[in-house]
PDB file as gemmi writes it, atoms N, CA and C in Angstrom:
CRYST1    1.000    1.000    1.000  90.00  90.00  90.00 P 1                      
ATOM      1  N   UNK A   1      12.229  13.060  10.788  1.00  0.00           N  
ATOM      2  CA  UNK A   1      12.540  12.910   9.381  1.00  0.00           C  
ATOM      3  C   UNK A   1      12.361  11.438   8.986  1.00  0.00           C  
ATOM      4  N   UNK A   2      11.859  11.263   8.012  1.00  0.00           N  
ATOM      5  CA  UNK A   2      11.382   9.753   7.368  1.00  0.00           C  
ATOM      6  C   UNK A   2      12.565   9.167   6.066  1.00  0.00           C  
ATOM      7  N   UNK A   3      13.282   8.459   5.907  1.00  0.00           N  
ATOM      8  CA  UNK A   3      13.976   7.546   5.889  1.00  0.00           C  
ATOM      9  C   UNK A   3      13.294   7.223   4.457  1.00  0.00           C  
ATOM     10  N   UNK A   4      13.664   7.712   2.989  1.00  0.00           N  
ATOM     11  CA  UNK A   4      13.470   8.172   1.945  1.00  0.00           C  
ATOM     12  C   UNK A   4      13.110   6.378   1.217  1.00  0.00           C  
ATOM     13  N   UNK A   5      14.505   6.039   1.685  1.00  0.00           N  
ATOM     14  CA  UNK A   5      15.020   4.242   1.533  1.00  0.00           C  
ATOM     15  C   UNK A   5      13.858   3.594   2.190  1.00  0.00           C  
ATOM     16  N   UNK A   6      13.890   3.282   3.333  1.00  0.00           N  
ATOM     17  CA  UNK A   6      12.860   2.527   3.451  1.00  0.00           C  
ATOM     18  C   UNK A   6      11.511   2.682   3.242  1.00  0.00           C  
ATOM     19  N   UNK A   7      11.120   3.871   2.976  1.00  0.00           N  
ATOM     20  CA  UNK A   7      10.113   3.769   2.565  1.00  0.00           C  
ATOM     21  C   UNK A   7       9.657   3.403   1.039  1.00  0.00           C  
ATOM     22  N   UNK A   8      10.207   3.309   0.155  1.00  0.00           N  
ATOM     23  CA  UNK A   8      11.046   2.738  -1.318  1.00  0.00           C  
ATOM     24  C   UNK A   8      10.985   1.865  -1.580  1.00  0.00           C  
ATOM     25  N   UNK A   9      11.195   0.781   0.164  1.00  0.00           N  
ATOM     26  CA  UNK A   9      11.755  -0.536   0.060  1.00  0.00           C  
ATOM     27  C   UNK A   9      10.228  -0.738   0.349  1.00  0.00           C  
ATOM     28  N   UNK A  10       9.860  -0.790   1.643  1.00  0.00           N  
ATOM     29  CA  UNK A  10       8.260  -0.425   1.966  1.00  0.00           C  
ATOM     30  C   UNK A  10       7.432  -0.849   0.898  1.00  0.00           C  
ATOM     31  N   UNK A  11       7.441   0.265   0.033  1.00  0.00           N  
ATOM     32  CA  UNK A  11       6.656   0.377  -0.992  1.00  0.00           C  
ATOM     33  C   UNK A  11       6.224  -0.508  -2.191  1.00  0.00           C  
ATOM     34  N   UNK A  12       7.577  -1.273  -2.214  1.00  0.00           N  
ATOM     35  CA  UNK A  12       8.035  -2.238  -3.449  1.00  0.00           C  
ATOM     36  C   UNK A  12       7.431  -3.431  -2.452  1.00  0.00           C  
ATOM     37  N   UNK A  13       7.731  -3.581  -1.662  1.00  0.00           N  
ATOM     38  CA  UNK A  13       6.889  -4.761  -0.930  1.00  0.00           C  
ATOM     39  C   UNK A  13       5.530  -4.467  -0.896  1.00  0.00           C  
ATOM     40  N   UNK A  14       4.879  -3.959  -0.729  1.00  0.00           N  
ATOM     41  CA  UNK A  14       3.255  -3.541  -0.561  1.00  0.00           C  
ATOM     42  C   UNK A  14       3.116  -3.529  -2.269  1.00  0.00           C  
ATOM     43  N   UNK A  15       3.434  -3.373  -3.164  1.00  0.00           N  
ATOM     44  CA  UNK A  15       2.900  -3.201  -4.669  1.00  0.00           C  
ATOM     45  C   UNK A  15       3.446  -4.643  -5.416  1.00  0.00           C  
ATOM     46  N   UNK A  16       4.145  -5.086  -4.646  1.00  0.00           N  
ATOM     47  CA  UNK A  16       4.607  -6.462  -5.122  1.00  0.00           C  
ATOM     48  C   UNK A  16       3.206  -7.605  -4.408  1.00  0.00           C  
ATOM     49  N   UNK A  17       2.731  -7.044  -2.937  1.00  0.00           N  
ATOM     50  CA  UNK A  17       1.815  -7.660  -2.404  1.00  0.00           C  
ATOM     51  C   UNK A  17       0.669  -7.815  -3.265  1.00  0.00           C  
ATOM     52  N   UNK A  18       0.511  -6.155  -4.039  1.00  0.00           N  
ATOM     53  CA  UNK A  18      -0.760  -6.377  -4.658  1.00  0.00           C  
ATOM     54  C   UNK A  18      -1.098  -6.769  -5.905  1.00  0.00           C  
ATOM     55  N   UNK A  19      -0.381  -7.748  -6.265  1.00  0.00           N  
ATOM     56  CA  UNK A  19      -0.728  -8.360  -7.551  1.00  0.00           C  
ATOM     57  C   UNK A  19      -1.408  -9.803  -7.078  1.00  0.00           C  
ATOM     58  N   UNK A  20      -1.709 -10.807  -5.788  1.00  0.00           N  
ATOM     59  CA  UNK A  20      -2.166 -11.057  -5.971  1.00  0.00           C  
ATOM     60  C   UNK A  20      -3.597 -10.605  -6.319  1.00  0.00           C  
ATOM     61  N   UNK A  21      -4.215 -10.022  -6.099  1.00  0.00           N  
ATOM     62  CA  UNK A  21      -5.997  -9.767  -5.201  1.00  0.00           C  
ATOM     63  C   UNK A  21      -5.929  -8.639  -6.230  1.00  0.00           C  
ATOM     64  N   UNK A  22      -7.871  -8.333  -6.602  1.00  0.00           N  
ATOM     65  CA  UNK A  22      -7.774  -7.316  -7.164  1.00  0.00           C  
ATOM     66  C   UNK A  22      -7.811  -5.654  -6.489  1.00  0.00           C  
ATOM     67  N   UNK A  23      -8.693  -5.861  -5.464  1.00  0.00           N  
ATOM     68  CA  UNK A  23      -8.311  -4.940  -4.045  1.00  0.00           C  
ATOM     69  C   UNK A  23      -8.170  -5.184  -2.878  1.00  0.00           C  
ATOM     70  N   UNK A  24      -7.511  -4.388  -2.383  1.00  0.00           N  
ATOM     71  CA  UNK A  24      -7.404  -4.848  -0.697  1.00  0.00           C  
ATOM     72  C   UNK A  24      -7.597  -3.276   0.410  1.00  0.00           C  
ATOM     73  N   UNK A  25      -8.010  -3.866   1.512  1.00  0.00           N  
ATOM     74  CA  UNK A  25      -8.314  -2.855   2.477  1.00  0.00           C  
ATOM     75  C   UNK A  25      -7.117  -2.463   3.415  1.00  0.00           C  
ATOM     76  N   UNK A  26      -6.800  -1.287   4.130  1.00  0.00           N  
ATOM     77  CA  UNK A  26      -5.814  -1.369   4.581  1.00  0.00           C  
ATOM     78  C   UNK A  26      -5.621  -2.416   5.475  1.00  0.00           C  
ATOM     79  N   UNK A  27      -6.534  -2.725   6.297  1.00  0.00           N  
ATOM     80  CA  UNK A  27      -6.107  -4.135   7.339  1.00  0.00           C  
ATOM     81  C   UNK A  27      -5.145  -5.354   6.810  1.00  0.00           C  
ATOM     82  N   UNK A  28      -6.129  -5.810   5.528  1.00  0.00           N  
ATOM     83  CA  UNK A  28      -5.402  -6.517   4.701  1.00  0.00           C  
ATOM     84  C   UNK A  28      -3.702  -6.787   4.684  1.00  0.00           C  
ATOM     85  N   UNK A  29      -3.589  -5.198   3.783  1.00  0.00           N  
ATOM     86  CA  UNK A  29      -2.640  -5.088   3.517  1.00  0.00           C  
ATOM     87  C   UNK A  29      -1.734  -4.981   4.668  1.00  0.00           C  
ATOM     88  N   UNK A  30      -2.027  -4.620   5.811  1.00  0.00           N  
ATOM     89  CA  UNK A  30      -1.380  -4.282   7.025  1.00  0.00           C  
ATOM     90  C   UNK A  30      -0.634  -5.665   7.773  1.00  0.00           C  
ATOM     91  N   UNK A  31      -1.795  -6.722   7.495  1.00  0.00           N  
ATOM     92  CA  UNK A  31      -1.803  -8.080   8.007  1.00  0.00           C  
ATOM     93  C   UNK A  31      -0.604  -8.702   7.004  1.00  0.00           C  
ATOM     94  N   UNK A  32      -1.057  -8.588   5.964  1.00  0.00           N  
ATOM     95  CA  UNK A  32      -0.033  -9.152   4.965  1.00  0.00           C  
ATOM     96  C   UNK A  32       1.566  -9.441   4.926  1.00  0.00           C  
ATOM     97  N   UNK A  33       1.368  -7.799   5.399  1.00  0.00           N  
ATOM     98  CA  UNK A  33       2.909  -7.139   4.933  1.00  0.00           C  
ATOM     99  C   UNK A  33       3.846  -6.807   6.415  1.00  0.00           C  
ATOM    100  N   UNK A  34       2.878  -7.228   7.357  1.00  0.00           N  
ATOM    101  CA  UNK A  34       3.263  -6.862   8.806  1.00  0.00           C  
ATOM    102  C   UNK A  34       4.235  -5.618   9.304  1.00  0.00           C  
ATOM    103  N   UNK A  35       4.238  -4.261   8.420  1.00  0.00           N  
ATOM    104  CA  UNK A  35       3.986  -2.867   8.441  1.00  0.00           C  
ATOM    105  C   UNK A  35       3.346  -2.671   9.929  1.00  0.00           C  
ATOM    106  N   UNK A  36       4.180  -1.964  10.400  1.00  0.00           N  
ATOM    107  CA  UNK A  36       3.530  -0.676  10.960  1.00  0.00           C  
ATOM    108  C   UNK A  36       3.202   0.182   9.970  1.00  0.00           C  
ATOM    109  N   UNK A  37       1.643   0.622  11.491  1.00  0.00           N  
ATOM    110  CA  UNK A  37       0.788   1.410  10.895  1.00  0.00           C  
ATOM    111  C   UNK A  37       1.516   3.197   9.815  1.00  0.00           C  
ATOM    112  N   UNK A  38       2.036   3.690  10.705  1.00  0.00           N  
ATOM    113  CA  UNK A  38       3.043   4.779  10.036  1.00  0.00           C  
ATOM    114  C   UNK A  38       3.978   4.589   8.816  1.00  0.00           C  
ATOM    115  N   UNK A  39       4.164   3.122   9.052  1.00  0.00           N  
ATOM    116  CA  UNK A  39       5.211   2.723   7.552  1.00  0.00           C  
ATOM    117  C   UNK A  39       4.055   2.015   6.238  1.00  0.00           C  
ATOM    118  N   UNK A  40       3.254   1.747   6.631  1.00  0.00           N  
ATOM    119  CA  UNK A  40       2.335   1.448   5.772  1.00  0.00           C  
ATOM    120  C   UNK A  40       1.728   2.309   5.186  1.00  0.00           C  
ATOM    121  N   UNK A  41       1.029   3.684   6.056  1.00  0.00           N  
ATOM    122  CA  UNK A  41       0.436   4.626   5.645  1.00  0.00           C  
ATOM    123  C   UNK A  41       2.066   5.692   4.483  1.00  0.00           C  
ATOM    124  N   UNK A  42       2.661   5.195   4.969  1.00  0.00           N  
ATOM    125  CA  UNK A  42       4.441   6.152   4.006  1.00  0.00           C  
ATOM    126  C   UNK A  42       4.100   5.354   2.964  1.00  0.00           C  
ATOM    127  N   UNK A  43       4.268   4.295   3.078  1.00  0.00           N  
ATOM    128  CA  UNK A  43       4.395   3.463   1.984  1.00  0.00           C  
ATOM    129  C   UNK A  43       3.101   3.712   0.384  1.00  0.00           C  
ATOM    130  N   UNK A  44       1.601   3.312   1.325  1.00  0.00           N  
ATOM    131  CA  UNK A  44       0.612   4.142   0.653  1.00  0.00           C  
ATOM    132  C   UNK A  44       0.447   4.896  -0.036  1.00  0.00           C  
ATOM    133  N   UNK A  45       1.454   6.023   0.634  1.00  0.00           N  
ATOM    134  CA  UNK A  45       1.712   7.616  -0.068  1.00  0.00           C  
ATOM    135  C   UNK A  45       2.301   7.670  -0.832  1.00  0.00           C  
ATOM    136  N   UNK A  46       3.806   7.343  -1.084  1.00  0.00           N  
ATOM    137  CA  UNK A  46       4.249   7.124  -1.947  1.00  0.00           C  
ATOM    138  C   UNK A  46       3.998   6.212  -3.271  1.00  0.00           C  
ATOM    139  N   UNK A  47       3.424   5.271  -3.413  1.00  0.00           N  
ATOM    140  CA  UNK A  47       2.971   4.283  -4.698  1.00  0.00           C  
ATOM    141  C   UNK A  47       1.682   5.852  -5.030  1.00  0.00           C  
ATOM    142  N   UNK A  48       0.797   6.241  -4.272  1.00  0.00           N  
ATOM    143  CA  UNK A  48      -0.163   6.646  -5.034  1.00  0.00           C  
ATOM    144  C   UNK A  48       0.266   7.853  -5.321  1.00  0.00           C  
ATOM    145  N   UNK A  49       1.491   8.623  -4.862  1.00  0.00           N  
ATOM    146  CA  UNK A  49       2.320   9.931  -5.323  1.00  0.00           C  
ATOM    147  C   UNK A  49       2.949   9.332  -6.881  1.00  0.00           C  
ATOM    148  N   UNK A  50       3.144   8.240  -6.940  1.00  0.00           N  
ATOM    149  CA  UNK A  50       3.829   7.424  -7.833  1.00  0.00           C  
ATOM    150  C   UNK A  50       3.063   7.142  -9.172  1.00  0.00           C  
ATOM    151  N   UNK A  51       1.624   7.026  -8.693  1.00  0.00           N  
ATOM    152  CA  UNK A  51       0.760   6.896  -9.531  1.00  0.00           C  
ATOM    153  C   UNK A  51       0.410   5.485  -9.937  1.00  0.00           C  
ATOM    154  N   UNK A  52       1.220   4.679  -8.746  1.00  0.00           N  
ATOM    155  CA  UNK A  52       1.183   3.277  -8.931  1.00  0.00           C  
ATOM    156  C   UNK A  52      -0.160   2.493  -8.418  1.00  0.00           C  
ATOM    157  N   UNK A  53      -0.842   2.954  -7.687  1.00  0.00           N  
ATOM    158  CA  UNK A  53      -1.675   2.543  -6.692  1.00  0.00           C  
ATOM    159  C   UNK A  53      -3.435   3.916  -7.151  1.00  0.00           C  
ATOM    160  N   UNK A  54      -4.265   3.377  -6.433  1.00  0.00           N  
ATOM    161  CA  UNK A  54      -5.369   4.155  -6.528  1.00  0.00           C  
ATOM    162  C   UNK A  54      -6.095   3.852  -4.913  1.00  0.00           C  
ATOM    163  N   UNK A  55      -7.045   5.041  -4.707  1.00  0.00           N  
ATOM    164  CA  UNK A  55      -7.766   4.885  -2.978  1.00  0.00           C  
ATOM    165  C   UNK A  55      -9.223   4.708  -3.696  1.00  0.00           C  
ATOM    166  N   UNK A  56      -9.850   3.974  -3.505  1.00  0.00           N  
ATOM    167  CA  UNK A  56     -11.350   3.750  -4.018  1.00  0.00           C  
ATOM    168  C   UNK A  56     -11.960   3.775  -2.691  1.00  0.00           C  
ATOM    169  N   UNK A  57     -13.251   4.318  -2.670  1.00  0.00           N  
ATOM    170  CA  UNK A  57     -14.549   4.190  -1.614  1.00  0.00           C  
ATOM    171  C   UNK A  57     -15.546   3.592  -2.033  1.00  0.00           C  
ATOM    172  N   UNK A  58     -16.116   2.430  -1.476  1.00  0.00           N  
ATOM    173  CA  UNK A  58     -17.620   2.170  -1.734  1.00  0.00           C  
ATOM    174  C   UNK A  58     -18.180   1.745  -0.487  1.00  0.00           C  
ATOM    175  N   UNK A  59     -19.938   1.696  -0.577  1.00  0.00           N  
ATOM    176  CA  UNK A  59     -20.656   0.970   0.301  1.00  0.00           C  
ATOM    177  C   UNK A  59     -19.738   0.225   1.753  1.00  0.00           C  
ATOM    178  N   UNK A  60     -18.861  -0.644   1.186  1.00  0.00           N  
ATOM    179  CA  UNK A  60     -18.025  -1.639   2.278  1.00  0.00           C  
ATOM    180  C   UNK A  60     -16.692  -0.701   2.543  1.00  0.00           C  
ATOM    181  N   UNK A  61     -16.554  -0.013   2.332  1.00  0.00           N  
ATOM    182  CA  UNK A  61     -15.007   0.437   3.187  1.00  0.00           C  
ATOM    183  C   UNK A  61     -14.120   1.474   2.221  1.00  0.00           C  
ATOM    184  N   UNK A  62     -13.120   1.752   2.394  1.00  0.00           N  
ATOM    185  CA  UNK A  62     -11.722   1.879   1.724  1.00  0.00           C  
ATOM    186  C   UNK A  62     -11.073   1.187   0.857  1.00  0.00           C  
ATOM    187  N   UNK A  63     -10.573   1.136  -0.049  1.00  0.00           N  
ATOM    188  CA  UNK A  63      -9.833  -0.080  -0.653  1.00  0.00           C  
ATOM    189  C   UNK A  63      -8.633   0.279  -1.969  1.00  0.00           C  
ATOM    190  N   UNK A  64      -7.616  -0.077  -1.880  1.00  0.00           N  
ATOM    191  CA  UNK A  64      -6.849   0.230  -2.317  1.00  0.00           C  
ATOM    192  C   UNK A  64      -6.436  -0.769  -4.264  1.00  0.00           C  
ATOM    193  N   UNK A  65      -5.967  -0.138  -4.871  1.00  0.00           N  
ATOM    194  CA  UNK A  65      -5.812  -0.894  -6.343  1.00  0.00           C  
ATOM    195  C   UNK A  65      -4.783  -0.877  -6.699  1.00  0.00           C  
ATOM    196  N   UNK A  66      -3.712  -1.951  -7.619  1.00  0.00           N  
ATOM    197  CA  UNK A  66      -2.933  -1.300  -8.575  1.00  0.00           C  
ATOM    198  C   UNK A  66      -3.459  -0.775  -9.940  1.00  0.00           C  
ATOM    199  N   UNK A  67      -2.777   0.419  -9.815  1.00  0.00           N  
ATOM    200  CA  UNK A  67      -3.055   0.998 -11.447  1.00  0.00           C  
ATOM    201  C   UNK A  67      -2.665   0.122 -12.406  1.00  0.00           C  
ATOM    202  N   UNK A  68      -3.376   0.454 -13.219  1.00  0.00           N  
ATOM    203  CA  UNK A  68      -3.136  -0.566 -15.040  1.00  0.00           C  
ATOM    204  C   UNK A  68      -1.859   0.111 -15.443  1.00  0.00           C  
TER     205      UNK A  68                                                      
END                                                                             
């Protein structure tokens, strides 16, 4: 069972991260926020369940956004 709170808390840190940059890749963000991989990927889920966040694909990789 996953821990509702921290992932909440998680989350608010990773969307607070992404106001500098206009996207970032998960490594990035991984490096950044020094997340484990499982709490990062929770975290992920939730902002873009949230509608806070977006998953973009191009040419170079994965990359993650805040929504407007």
């Amino acid at each position: 069972m996953f821990n509702m709170e921290v992932i909440k808390r998680n989350s608010r840190r990773v969307y607070t991260l992404m106001d500098r940059m206009y996207r970032y890749t998960f490594d990035e963000i991984e490096r950044a926020t020094k997340l484990e991989c499982t709490d990062l990927c929770m975290a992920l889920i939730e902002l873009q369940k949230e509608g806070r966040i977006a998953c973009h694909k191009d040419d170079s990789g994965v990359y993650y956004t805040r929504c407007a």
